[in-house]
Short mmCIF file of C-alpha atoms in Angstrom, two decimals:
data_model
loop_
_atom_site.label_atom_id
_atom_site.label_comp_id
_atom_site.label_asym_id
_atom_site.label_seq_id
_atom_site.Cartn_x
_atom_site.Cartn_y
_atom_site.Cartn_z
CA MET A 20 86.21 133.37 66.00
CA ARG A 21 88.19 135.47 68.74
CA LYS A 22 91.20 135.24 70.89
CA GLN A 23 91.08 134.92 74.67
CA GLY A 24 93.94 134.00 76.94
CA GLY A 25 96.02 132.44 74.17
CA TYR A 26 93.16 130.26 72.84
CA VAL A 27 91.09 130.79 69.83
CA ILE A 28 87.41 130.88 71.03
CA ASN A 29 84.79 129.52 68.77
CA GLU A 30 81.45 131.22 69.38
CA GLU A 31 79.71 128.29 67.79
CA VAL A 32 81.13 125.99 70.52
CA VAL A 33 79.95 128.37 73.29
CA TYR A 34 76.51 128.69 71.62
CA ARG A 35 76.30 124.91 71.33
CA ASP A 36 77.21 124.46 75.06
CA LEU A 37 74.62 127.03 76.08
CA VAL A 38 71.91 125.28 74.05
CA SER A 39 72.89 121.86 75.39
CA ALA A 40 72.65 123.34 79.02
CA GLU A 41 69.15 124.67 78.22
CA GLU A 42 67.98 121.42 76.68
CA ALA A 43 69.18 119.60 79.81
CA ARG A 44 67.27 122.02 82.03
CA MET A 45 63.96 121.27 79.92
CA THR A 46 64.45 117.34 80.46
CA GLU A 47 63.71 117.78 84.13
CA SER A 48 60.21 116.40 84.33
CA GLY A 49 57.44 118.83 85.15
CA SER A 50 57.82 120.55 88.54
CA GLN A 51 59.87 117.66 90.05
CA TRP A 52 62.96 119.93 90.42
CA LEU A 53 60.80 122.32 92.46
CA GLU A 54 60.30 119.80 95.07
CA THR A 55 64.05 118.69 95.08
CA VAL A 56 65.04 122.45 95.49
CA LYS A 57 62.41 122.78 98.42
CA GLU A 58 63.89 119.76 100.21
CA MET A 59 67.45 121.06 99.49
CA ARG A 60 66.56 124.38 101.19
CA GLU A 61 65.07 122.50 104.03
CA THR A 62 68.16 120.49 104.53
CA PHE A 63 70.33 123.46 104.27
CA ASP A 64 68.40 125.33 106.93
CA ALA A 65 68.55 122.21 109.23
CA GLN A 66 72.36 122.01 108.89
CA LYS A 67 72.60 125.82 109.54
CA GLU A 68 70.61 125.27 112.74
CA GLN A 69 72.95 122.34 113.76
CA VAL A 70 75.85 124.73 113.20
CA SER A 71 74.28 127.34 115.45
CA GLN A 72 73.55 124.83 118.22
CA CYS A 73 76.95 123.22 118.07
CA PRO A 74 79.48 125.46 116.26
CA PHE A 75 82.50 123.40 117.12
CA LEU A 76 82.74 119.65 116.91
CA GLU A 77 85.27 118.09 119.18
CA TYR A 78 88.31 115.88 118.06
CA SER A 79 86.61 112.67 119.05
CA HIS A 80 83.48 113.34 116.95
CA ARG A 81 85.47 114.13 113.89
CA ARG A 82 87.77 111.15 114.22
CA ASP A 83 84.87 108.74 114.74
CA ALA A 84 83.04 110.14 111.84
CA LEU A 85 86.15 109.57 109.51
CA LEU A 86 86.47 106.14 110.93
CA ARG A 87 82.79 105.15 110.21
CA LEU A 88 83.22 106.61 106.78
CA ARG A 89 86.33 104.40 106.03
CA GLN A 90 84.43 101.32 107.12
CA ALA A 91 81.53 102.08 104.94
CA ILE A 92 83.75 102.75 101.82
CA LYS A 93 85.49 99.42 102.46
CA GLN A 94 82.14 97.47 102.73
CA LYS A 95 80.66 99.04 99.67
CA SER A 96 83.91 98.94 97.65
CA SER A 97 82.59 96.15 95.29
CA ALA A 98 79.10 97.84 94.82
CA LEU A 99 80.87 101.19 94.02
CA GLN A 100 82.99 99.55 91.41
CA GLN A 101 80.04 97.80 89.92
CA ALA A 102 77.83 101.00 89.78
CA LEU A 103 80.62 102.99 88.16
CA SER A 104 80.96 100.31 85.43
CA ASP A 105 77.17 100.43 84.91
CA ASP A 106 77.22 104.12 84.63
CA TYR A 107 80.10 104.01 82.05
CA GLY A 108 78.84 101.01 80.00
CA TYR A 109 82.02 99.50 81.13
CA ARG A 110 84.66 100.96 83.56
CA ALA A 111 87.61 98.79 84.54
CA PRO A 112 87.12 97.66 88.16
CA VAL A 113 90.85 98.30 88.94
CA ASP A 114 90.66 101.69 87.54
CA THR A 115 87.90 102.47 90.18
CA GLU A 116 90.05 100.59 92.93
CA ILE A 117 93.19 102.51 92.23
CA ALA A 118 91.74 105.97 91.40
CA ASP A 119 88.82 106.06 93.78
CA ILE A 120 88.77 103.62 96.60
CA LEU A 121 92.43 103.14 97.73
CA PRO A 122 93.21 106.99 97.75
CA LEU A 123 90.16 107.60 100.03
CA LEU A 124 91.21 104.89 102.46
CA HIS A 125 94.66 106.21 102.63
CA GLN A 126 93.50 109.83 102.84
CA ILE A 127 91.20 109.04 105.80
CA ASP A 128 94.11 107.25 107.56
CA TYR A 129 96.50 110.14 106.84
CA THR A 130 93.89 112.62 108.22
CA ARG A 131 92.94 110.74 111.37
CA HIS A 132 96.60 110.21 112.38
CA ARG A 133 97.30 114.05 112.15
CA LEU A 134 93.92 115.65 113.02
CA LYS A 135 94.57 116.15 116.70
CA ARG A 136 97.77 118.14 115.81
CA TRP A 137 95.98 120.16 113.13
CA MET A 138 93.26 121.26 115.49
CA LYS A 139 95.68 122.62 118.20
CA PRO A 140 95.69 126.44 118.36
CA GLN A 141 98.97 127.65 117.06
CA LYS A 142 101.11 130.08 119.09
CA ARG A 143 102.49 133.10 117.14
CA ARG A 144 104.93 135.80 118.02
CA PRO A 145 103.29 139.06 118.81
CA GLY A 146 106.32 141.10 118.29
CA ILE A 147 107.89 144.05 120.27
CA THR A 148 104.99 146.33 119.63
CA LEU A 149 102.58 144.08 121.22
CA LEU A 150 104.56 143.34 124.43
CA GLY A 151 102.46 141.90 127.12
CA THR A 152 100.02 139.94 124.78
CA LYS A 153 99.64 136.40 123.64
CA LEU A 154 98.84 135.54 120.07
CA VAL A 155 97.15 132.32 119.13
CA VAL A 156 95.44 131.19 115.79
CA HIS A 157 92.47 128.85 116.15
CA SER A 158 91.05 126.81 113.28
CA GLN A 159 87.34 127.13 113.43
CA PRO A 160 84.81 125.17 111.24
CA LYS A 161 83.34 127.44 108.57
CA GLY A 162 79.86 125.91 108.92
CA VAL A 163 77.93 124.41 106.08
CA VAL A 164 79.93 123.41 103.01
CA GLY A 165 78.58 122.66 99.61
CA ILE A 166 80.44 120.20 97.32
CA ILE A 167 79.50 119.83 93.67
CA VAL A 168 80.82 116.62 92.17
CA PRO A 169 81.70 115.67 88.57
CA TRP A 170 80.96 112.62 86.66
CA ASN A 171 84.50 111.43 85.85
CA PHE A 172 85.51 110.25 89.32
CA PRO A 173 82.23 110.61 91.17
CA VAL A 174 83.39 108.59 94.28
CA MET A 175 86.92 110.05 94.72
CA LEU A 176 85.78 113.71 94.00
CA ALA A 177 82.77 113.52 96.26
CA VAL A 178 84.48 111.78 99.28
CA SER A 179 87.96 113.51 99.10
CA PRO A 180 86.79 116.99 99.83
CA LEU A 181 84.24 115.48 102.22
CA ILE A 182 87.12 114.02 104.16
CA CYS A 183 88.70 117.56 104.49
CA ALA A 184 85.39 119.17 105.36
CA LEU A 185 84.58 116.77 108.06
CA ALA A 186 88.09 116.84 109.46
CA ALA A 187 87.58 120.59 109.79
CA GLY A 188 84.38 120.11 111.76
CA ASN A 189 81.82 121.19 109.08
CA ARG A 190 78.35 119.99 107.99
CA VAL A 191 78.25 119.12 104.20
CA MET A 192 75.83 118.96 101.32
CA LEU A 193 76.94 116.95 98.33
CA LYS A 194 75.60 117.75 94.88
CA LEU A 195 76.07 114.58 92.93
CA SER A 196 76.36 114.38 89.02
CA GLU A 197 73.09 113.49 87.11
CA PHE A 198 75.34 111.51 84.67
CA THR A 199 76.17 108.73 87.31
CA PRO A 200 72.88 107.58 88.73
CA ASN A 201 73.93 104.04 89.66
CA THR A 202 76.92 105.38 91.56
CA ASN A 203 74.75 108.14 93.14
CA GLN A 204 72.45 105.40 94.63
CA VAL A 205 75.22 103.57 96.28
CA LEU A 206 76.98 106.74 97.54
CA ARG A 207 73.47 107.93 98.94
CA ALA A 208 73.07 104.68 100.72
CA LEU A 209 76.65 104.82 102.17
CA ILE A 210 76.29 108.40 103.22
CA ALA A 211 73.01 107.55 105.05
CA GLU A 212 74.54 104.72 106.92
CA VAL A 213 77.16 106.89 108.38
CA PHE A 214 75.63 110.28 108.87
CA SER A 215 72.31 111.94 109.53
CA PRO A 216 71.12 114.49 106.98
CA ASN A 217 71.98 117.14 109.36
CA GLU A 218 75.56 116.23 109.25
CA VAL A 219 76.00 115.23 105.50
CA ALA A 220 73.33 115.32 102.87
CA VAL A 221 73.19 114.09 99.22
CA VAL A 222 71.41 116.17 96.52
CA GLU A 223 70.54 115.00 93.05
CA GLY A 224 69.13 116.72 89.99
CA GLU A 225 69.93 118.30 86.68
CA VAL A 226 70.89 121.74 85.63
CA GLU A 227 68.12 123.83 87.48
CA VAL A 228 68.89 121.96 90.75
CA SER A 229 72.67 122.59 90.26
CA ARG A 230 72.07 126.24 89.85
CA ARG A 231 69.88 126.52 92.78
CA PHE A 232 72.42 124.63 94.89
CA THR A 233 75.22 127.18 94.02
CA GLU A 234 72.75 129.98 95.16
CA LEU A 235 72.48 128.61 98.80
CA GLU A 236 74.19 130.67 101.33
CA PHE A 237 77.08 128.26 101.99
CA ASP A 238 80.01 129.07 104.29
CA HIS A 239 82.23 127.48 101.49
CA LEU A 240 81.47 126.13 98.11
CA PHE A 241 83.76 123.50 96.51
CA PHE A 242 83.41 122.92 92.75
CA THR A 243 85.24 120.36 90.47
CA GLY A 244 84.45 120.62 86.80
CA SER A 245 85.05 122.65 83.67
CA THR A 246 86.43 126.25 83.56
CA GLN A 247 83.26 127.42 81.95
CA VAL A 248 80.90 126.19 84.40
CA GLY A 249 83.42 127.19 87.28
CA ARG A 250 82.92 130.93 86.16
CA GLN A 251 79.31 130.47 86.53
CA VAL A 252 79.55 128.80 90.00
CA MET A 253 81.82 131.64 91.16
CA LEU A 254 79.38 134.26 89.82
CA ALA A 255 76.47 132.68 91.75
CA ALA A 256 78.54 132.44 94.92
CA ALA A 257 79.50 136.09 94.70
CA ASP A 258 75.94 137.23 95.52
CA ASN A 259 76.44 135.65 98.99
CA LEU A 260 80.06 136.48 99.24
CA THR A 261 80.60 132.73 99.55
CA PRO A 262 84.26 131.63 99.35
CA VAL A 263 84.92 129.17 96.69
CA THR A 264 87.47 126.44 95.85
CA LEU A 265 87.34 125.73 92.23
CA GLU A 266 89.15 122.60 90.98
CA LEU A 267 88.97 122.97 87.18
CA GLY A 268 90.94 121.60 84.19
CA GLY A 269 92.55 123.07 81.09
CA LYS A 270 95.01 121.65 78.66
CA SER A 271 97.84 119.98 80.58
CA PRO A 272 101.05 119.69 78.51
CA VAL A 273 103.75 117.11 78.43
CA ILE A 274 107.12 118.42 77.45
CA ILE A 275 109.66 115.70 76.11
CA ASP A 276 113.12 116.92 75.89
CA ASP A 277 115.67 116.22 73.17
CA GLN A 278 117.76 113.71 75.18
CA ILE A 279 115.46 111.44 77.29
CA ASP A 280 114.93 107.85 76.08
CA MET A 281 111.67 107.87 74.15
CA ASP A 282 110.47 104.58 75.51
CA VAL A 283 111.07 105.69 79.05
CA ALA A 284 109.35 109.04 78.40
CA VAL A 285 106.27 107.22 76.88
CA SER A 286 106.19 104.61 79.64
CA ARG A 287 105.99 107.52 82.19
CA LEU A 288 103.05 109.41 80.42
CA ILE A 289 100.83 106.74 78.83
CA TYR A 290 99.13 105.64 82.03
CA GLY A 291 98.09 109.19 82.76
CA LYS A 292 96.45 109.29 79.32
CA CYS A 293 94.76 105.83 79.39
CA LEU A 294 93.57 105.59 82.89
CA ASN A 295 89.72 106.07 82.77
CA ALA A 296 90.20 106.39 78.99
CA GLY A 297 91.75 109.97 79.44
CA GLN A 298 88.66 111.32 81.20
CA ILE A 299 90.83 112.90 83.97
CA CYS A 300 91.27 116.69 84.61
CA VAL A 301 95.11 116.13 84.93
CA ALA A 302 95.50 113.78 81.96
CA PRO A 303 98.13 114.71 79.42
CA ASP A 304 96.19 116.96 77.02
CA TYR A 305 98.88 117.56 74.49
CA VAL A 306 102.52 116.63 73.90
CA LEU A 307 105.36 119.03 73.07
CA CYS A 308 107.94 116.92 71.26
CA PRO A 309 111.18 117.78 69.37
CA GLU A 310 110.36 117.87 65.72
CA HIS A 311 112.97 115.21 64.72
CA ARG A 312 111.70 112.88 67.47
CA GLN A 313 108.05 112.93 66.53
CA GLU A 314 107.94 109.66 64.59
CA ALA A 315 109.93 107.95 67.46
CA PHE A 316 107.18 109.19 69.88
CA ILE A 317 104.42 107.84 67.92
CA HIS A 318 106.02 104.34 67.37
CA ALA A 319 106.98 104.27 71.14
CA TYR A 320 103.51 105.04 72.04
CA GLN A 321 101.91 102.37 69.89
CA ARG A 322 104.34 99.82 71.28
CA ALA A 323 103.69 100.86 74.90
CA PHE A 324 99.78 100.77 74.25
CA ARG A 325 99.84 97.32 72.87
CA ALA A 326 101.90 96.12 75.77
CA MET A 327 99.44 97.59 78.39
CA TYR A 328 96.38 96.50 76.75
CA PRO A 329 96.95 93.22 74.62
CA ASP A 330 93.94 92.06 72.81
CA PHE A 331 92.30 95.35 73.22
CA GLU A 332 88.83 94.41 72.07
CA ALA A 333 88.63 91.85 74.86
CA ASN A 334 90.74 93.58 77.36
CA GLN A 335 89.17 94.25 80.76
CA ASP A 336 91.57 96.92 81.92
CA TYR A 337 90.54 99.69 79.67
CA SER A 338 87.44 101.76 80.31
CA GLN A 339 84.83 103.19 78.01
CA ILE A 340 83.78 106.81 77.25
CA VAL A 341 81.26 107.71 79.84
CA ASN A 342 78.18 108.20 77.66
CA GLN A 343 76.95 108.94 74.19
CA PRO A 344 77.00 112.68 74.38
CA GLN A 345 80.63 112.62 75.36
CA ALA A 346 81.53 110.06 72.65
CA THR A 347 79.73 112.21 70.06
CA ARG A 348 81.72 115.26 71.38
CA LEU A 349 85.10 113.47 70.89
CA GLU A 350 84.07 112.24 67.46
CA GLU A 351 83.20 115.75 66.47
CA THR A 352 86.31 117.02 67.85
CA LEU A 353 88.44 114.53 66.00
CA GLN A 354 86.63 115.10 62.65
CA ASP A 355 87.16 118.75 63.12
CA ALA A 356 90.88 118.29 63.44
CA LEU A 357 91.00 115.92 60.33
CA ASP A 358 88.96 118.21 58.29
CA LYS A 359 91.39 121.08 58.96
CA GLY A 360 94.54 119.14 58.07
CA ALA A 361 95.46 117.01 61.06
CA ARG A 362 96.94 113.54 60.54
CA ARG A 363 95.56 110.59 62.83
CA TRP A 364 97.76 107.79 64.25
CA CYS A 365 95.86 105.03 66.07
CA ALA A 366 97.70 103.59 69.12
CA LEU A 367 96.95 100.19 67.69
CA ASP A 368 98.43 99.29 64.44
CA GLN A 369 95.09 99.12 62.57
CA GLN A 370 93.82 102.56 61.61
CA THR A 371 90.06 102.02 61.81
CA MET A 372 88.41 105.32 62.41
CA PRO A 373 86.58 105.44 65.88
CA THR A 374 83.04 106.62 65.98
CA ALA A 375 80.57 107.70 68.75
CA ALA A 376 78.62 104.50 68.28
CA LYS A 377 81.43 102.52 69.79
CA ARG A 378 82.59 104.15 73.03
CA ARG A 379 85.82 102.11 73.53
CA TRP A 380 88.64 104.04 71.82
CA PRO A 381 92.38 103.42 71.69
CA THR A 382 94.27 106.70 72.07
CA GLN A 383 94.16 108.62 68.77
CA LEU A 384 97.41 110.44 68.23
CA LEU A 385 97.06 113.62 66.16
CA THR A 386 99.96 115.39 64.33
CA GLN A 387 100.13 118.62 62.31
CA VAL A 388 97.51 120.25 64.63
CA THR A 389 96.82 124.02 64.47
CA ASP A 390 95.30 126.60 66.92
CA ASP A 391 92.01 126.76 64.87
CA MET A 392 91.14 123.07 65.61
CA ARG A 393 88.72 122.34 68.52
CA VAL A 394 91.29 119.77 69.76
CA MET A 395 93.60 122.66 70.47
CA GLN A 396 91.05 124.94 71.90
CA GLU A 397 89.06 122.82 74.39
CA GLU A 398 90.12 120.45 77.18
CA ILE A 399 89.98 117.00 75.50
CA PHE A 400 88.86 114.85 78.41
CA GLY A 401 89.20 111.72 76.36
CA PRO A 402 91.54 109.41 74.30
CA LEU A 403 92.69 112.00 71.90
CA LEU A 404 96.43 113.31 72.23
CA PRO A 405 97.67 116.01 69.86
CA VAL A 406 101.56 116.26 69.26
CA VAL A 407 102.89 119.75 68.75
CA THR A 408 106.57 119.84 67.63
CA TYR A 409 109.13 122.36 68.60
CA GLN A 410 112.81 123.22 67.55
CA ASP A 411 114.40 124.09 70.94
CA ILE A 412 113.14 124.11 74.62
CA SER A 413 112.71 127.76 74.73
CA GLU A 414 110.15 127.56 71.98
CA ALA A 415 108.25 124.94 73.97
CA LEU A 416 108.25 127.16 77.09
CA ARG A 417 106.90 130.13 75.11
CA TYR A 418 104.24 127.99 73.56
CA ILE A 419 102.97 127.10 77.13
CA GLN A 420 103.43 130.61 78.49
CA ALA A 421 101.17 132.11 75.81
CA ARG A 422 98.21 129.96 76.92
CA PRO A 423 96.04 129.78 80.14
CA ARG A 424 97.79 128.15 83.05
CA PRO A 425 97.07 124.47 83.20
CA LEU A 426 96.08 122.22 86.03
CA ALA A 427 99.07 120.01 85.52
CA LEU A 428 102.43 120.34 83.77
CA TYR A 429 104.69 117.31 82.83
CA LEU A 430 108.33 117.35 81.95
CA MET A 431 110.13 114.20 80.58
CA SER A 432 113.84 115.09 81.14
CA ASN A 433 116.84 114.09 83.08
CA ASP A 434 118.65 117.45 82.42
CA ALA A 435 118.84 119.30 85.78
CA GLU A 436 119.07 122.75 83.96
CA ILE A 437 115.86 122.12 81.85
CA ARG A 438 114.08 120.71 85.11
CA ALA A 439 115.03 123.92 86.85
CA GLN A 440 114.16 126.10 83.91
CA VAL A 441 110.56 124.62 83.48
CA THR A 442 109.81 124.46 87.13
CA THR A 443 110.70 128.13 87.76
CA GLN A 444 109.45 129.73 84.56
CA LEU A 445 106.05 127.95 83.97
CA HIS A 446 102.93 128.19 86.04
CA ALA A 447 100.64 125.25 86.56
CA GLY A 448 98.55 123.88 89.38
CA GLY A 449 101.00 121.12 89.89
CA MET A 450 103.90 119.39 88.15
CA GLY A 451 105.36 116.00 87.45
CA ILE A 452 108.97 115.44 86.35
CA ASN A 453 109.35 112.10 84.46
CA GLU A 454 105.85 111.14 85.61
CA THR A 455 102.23 111.93 85.04
CA LEU A 456 99.04 111.96 87.37
CA PHE A 457 100.76 110.60 90.44
CA HIS A 458 101.25 113.94 92.05
CA VAL A 459 97.59 114.03 92.83
CA ALA A 460 97.92 111.04 95.03
CA ALA A 461 100.34 112.66 97.31
CA GLU A 462 98.60 112.94 100.66
CA ASP A 463 101.08 115.35 102.24
CA ALA A 464 101.03 117.97 99.53
CA PRO A 465 98.31 120.56 98.28
CA PHE A 466 96.36 119.95 95.05
CA GLY A 467 94.70 122.68 93.13
CA GLY A 468 94.85 124.90 90.16
CA ILE A 469 95.83 128.45 89.12
CA GLY A 470 94.19 130.93 86.88
CA ASP A 471 91.94 129.25 84.39
CA SER A 472 92.63 125.87 86.00
CA GLY A 473 91.10 126.77 89.43
CA MET A 474 91.85 128.52 92.77
CA GLY A 475 92.36 127.08 96.30
CA HIS A 476 93.69 123.76 97.45
CA TYR A 477 92.85 120.62 99.20
CA HIS A 478 94.58 117.37 100.30
CA GLY A 479 96.63 117.13 103.62
CA ILE A 480 96.69 119.98 106.02
CA GLU A 481 95.85 122.46 103.06
CA GLY A 482 92.59 120.74 102.86
CA PHE A 483 91.93 121.15 106.48
CA TYR A 484 92.81 124.79 106.30
CA THR A 485 90.59 125.37 103.25
CA PHE A 486 87.52 124.28 105.15
CA SER A 487 88.50 126.20 108.38
CA HIS A 488 88.47 129.84 109.39
CA ARG A 489 91.94 130.76 110.72
CA LYS A 490 90.90 133.10 113.60
CA THR A 491 93.60 135.22 115.29
CA VAL A 492 93.06 135.62 119.14
CA LEU A 493 95.08 138.20 120.87
CA THR A 494 94.97 138.13 124.77
CA ARG A 495 96.34 140.76 127.16
CA ASP A 496 96.50 139.67 130.79
CA LYS A 497 97.99 141.62 133.70
CA TRP A 498 101.02 143.24 132.16
CA ASP A 499 99.41 146.20 130.09
CA THR A 500 101.96 148.18 127.79
CA SER A 501 99.23 149.60 125.59
CA PHE A 502 99.61 152.88 127.39
CA LEU A 503 102.80 153.39 125.52
CA VAL A 504 100.93 153.93 122.27
CA LYS A 505 97.79 155.64 123.37
CA PRO A 506 97.24 159.42 123.74
CA PRO A 507 98.57 161.81 124.75
CA TYR A 508 101.36 161.28 122.36
CA ASN A 509 103.66 164.09 123.37
CA ARG A 510 105.14 162.44 126.42
CA TRP A 511 108.94 162.08 126.09
CA TYR A 512 108.95 158.42 126.66
CA LYS A 513 106.52 157.89 123.87
CA ARG A 514 108.43 160.11 121.54
CA LEU A 515 111.63 158.17 122.38
CA MET A 516 109.87 154.76 121.87
CA ARG A 517 108.63 155.77 118.49
CA TRP A 518 112.06 156.99 117.43
CA TRP A 519 113.71 153.83 118.56
CA LEU A 520 111.05 151.64 116.68
CA MET A 521 111.46 153.78 113.59
CA ARG A 522 115.32 153.83 113.45
#
């Protein structure tokens, strides 16, 4: 084992991940992936040609494309919910409605109503040294954008960046996850109804196809997924100097202070952990709790979980772990923690040990965790929740500062001083105070990571700017003052001007 960025890195885990990736590559039957890669290249070249022929799409074209997309999402809402449930074994339809469908409809509405203003060239002040000029910043489409989609929210995380890219006037290629084939089928049909392949194209395939996708000469590459794969994506993009936006993950902490009502604190964090069975990049990954309040937290979580999901075995509001490999990974992570001394508390009263064979797990709370456990080294992405205790708030802050910067940071506190301290002293992609998860739904605010949790933003006008080139245009008309700064420099009035500017 070795240390990296505050985490203990287990070489066996890295080796296991590399082996799994190689095995996944070998499962692609025969030379089928070669044909997919050939078609992918042809589609990319066709989109590039379209950009060459029509480099700037007018407002009416972009607006109408977004409107058609909205109508298609509404029409296929039920099909998307069913397809996602089929891919998961069972995914609560309301999870898909709340976390995938509704945010997209609202994002399209928000974007359409502001797009004309966003597209307008912005006047800037040239300053005294550029007297006689006009300065304007134009938002120009970048060209062809590649979007790599993960499996946990394959609708939301495909279409949300797509909305931003279309609003900015780009052509788009979507690489969908191989782990959601039913959802991909519906998405492919939806996209085909709204766009020609020269506007938006869908690509499917496993590891080799994904690798070749990242090697295309995109004008921008957008990736959502793990930090480890994000590094590989960025490395591939570097060969083409392709700008990238990386929406990664990490271990997002929840700090509970010493004074807040525990039932209130738990009620604000539990949904963020239970939605989609915790398979969310901004789900609470661990809790920092005052040591003397740990037991109160566990009991409050159990009460809240039973209230949210009564008759758990028959409850239709709770989703499954997406597939068997993910369930096996979580079972191994849990067992590793228990073998190394962690104590388990089931969110239900019964303490039956969950297994990979059964992919419907209530939250498993873990106490007495240590840094040598996988559950504290890797992003959990599932219904495990470690509880780390602290003596005072400064200790909690130091704990977070010693680790890679997370995608989300949550604080449960009504203390204004603590709120200010945490907000200003800790880095994270985004933050929620007395709430988890919902900051992602803010349409008028940027979403993105920092450090190991990613780079770049989307949502709102930041999403429009991410997929636009901000081009500065300086214009000089009749009044030419440039002679004041051109040779010969020894004229008295030029020396006087330089003295005046430097004073």
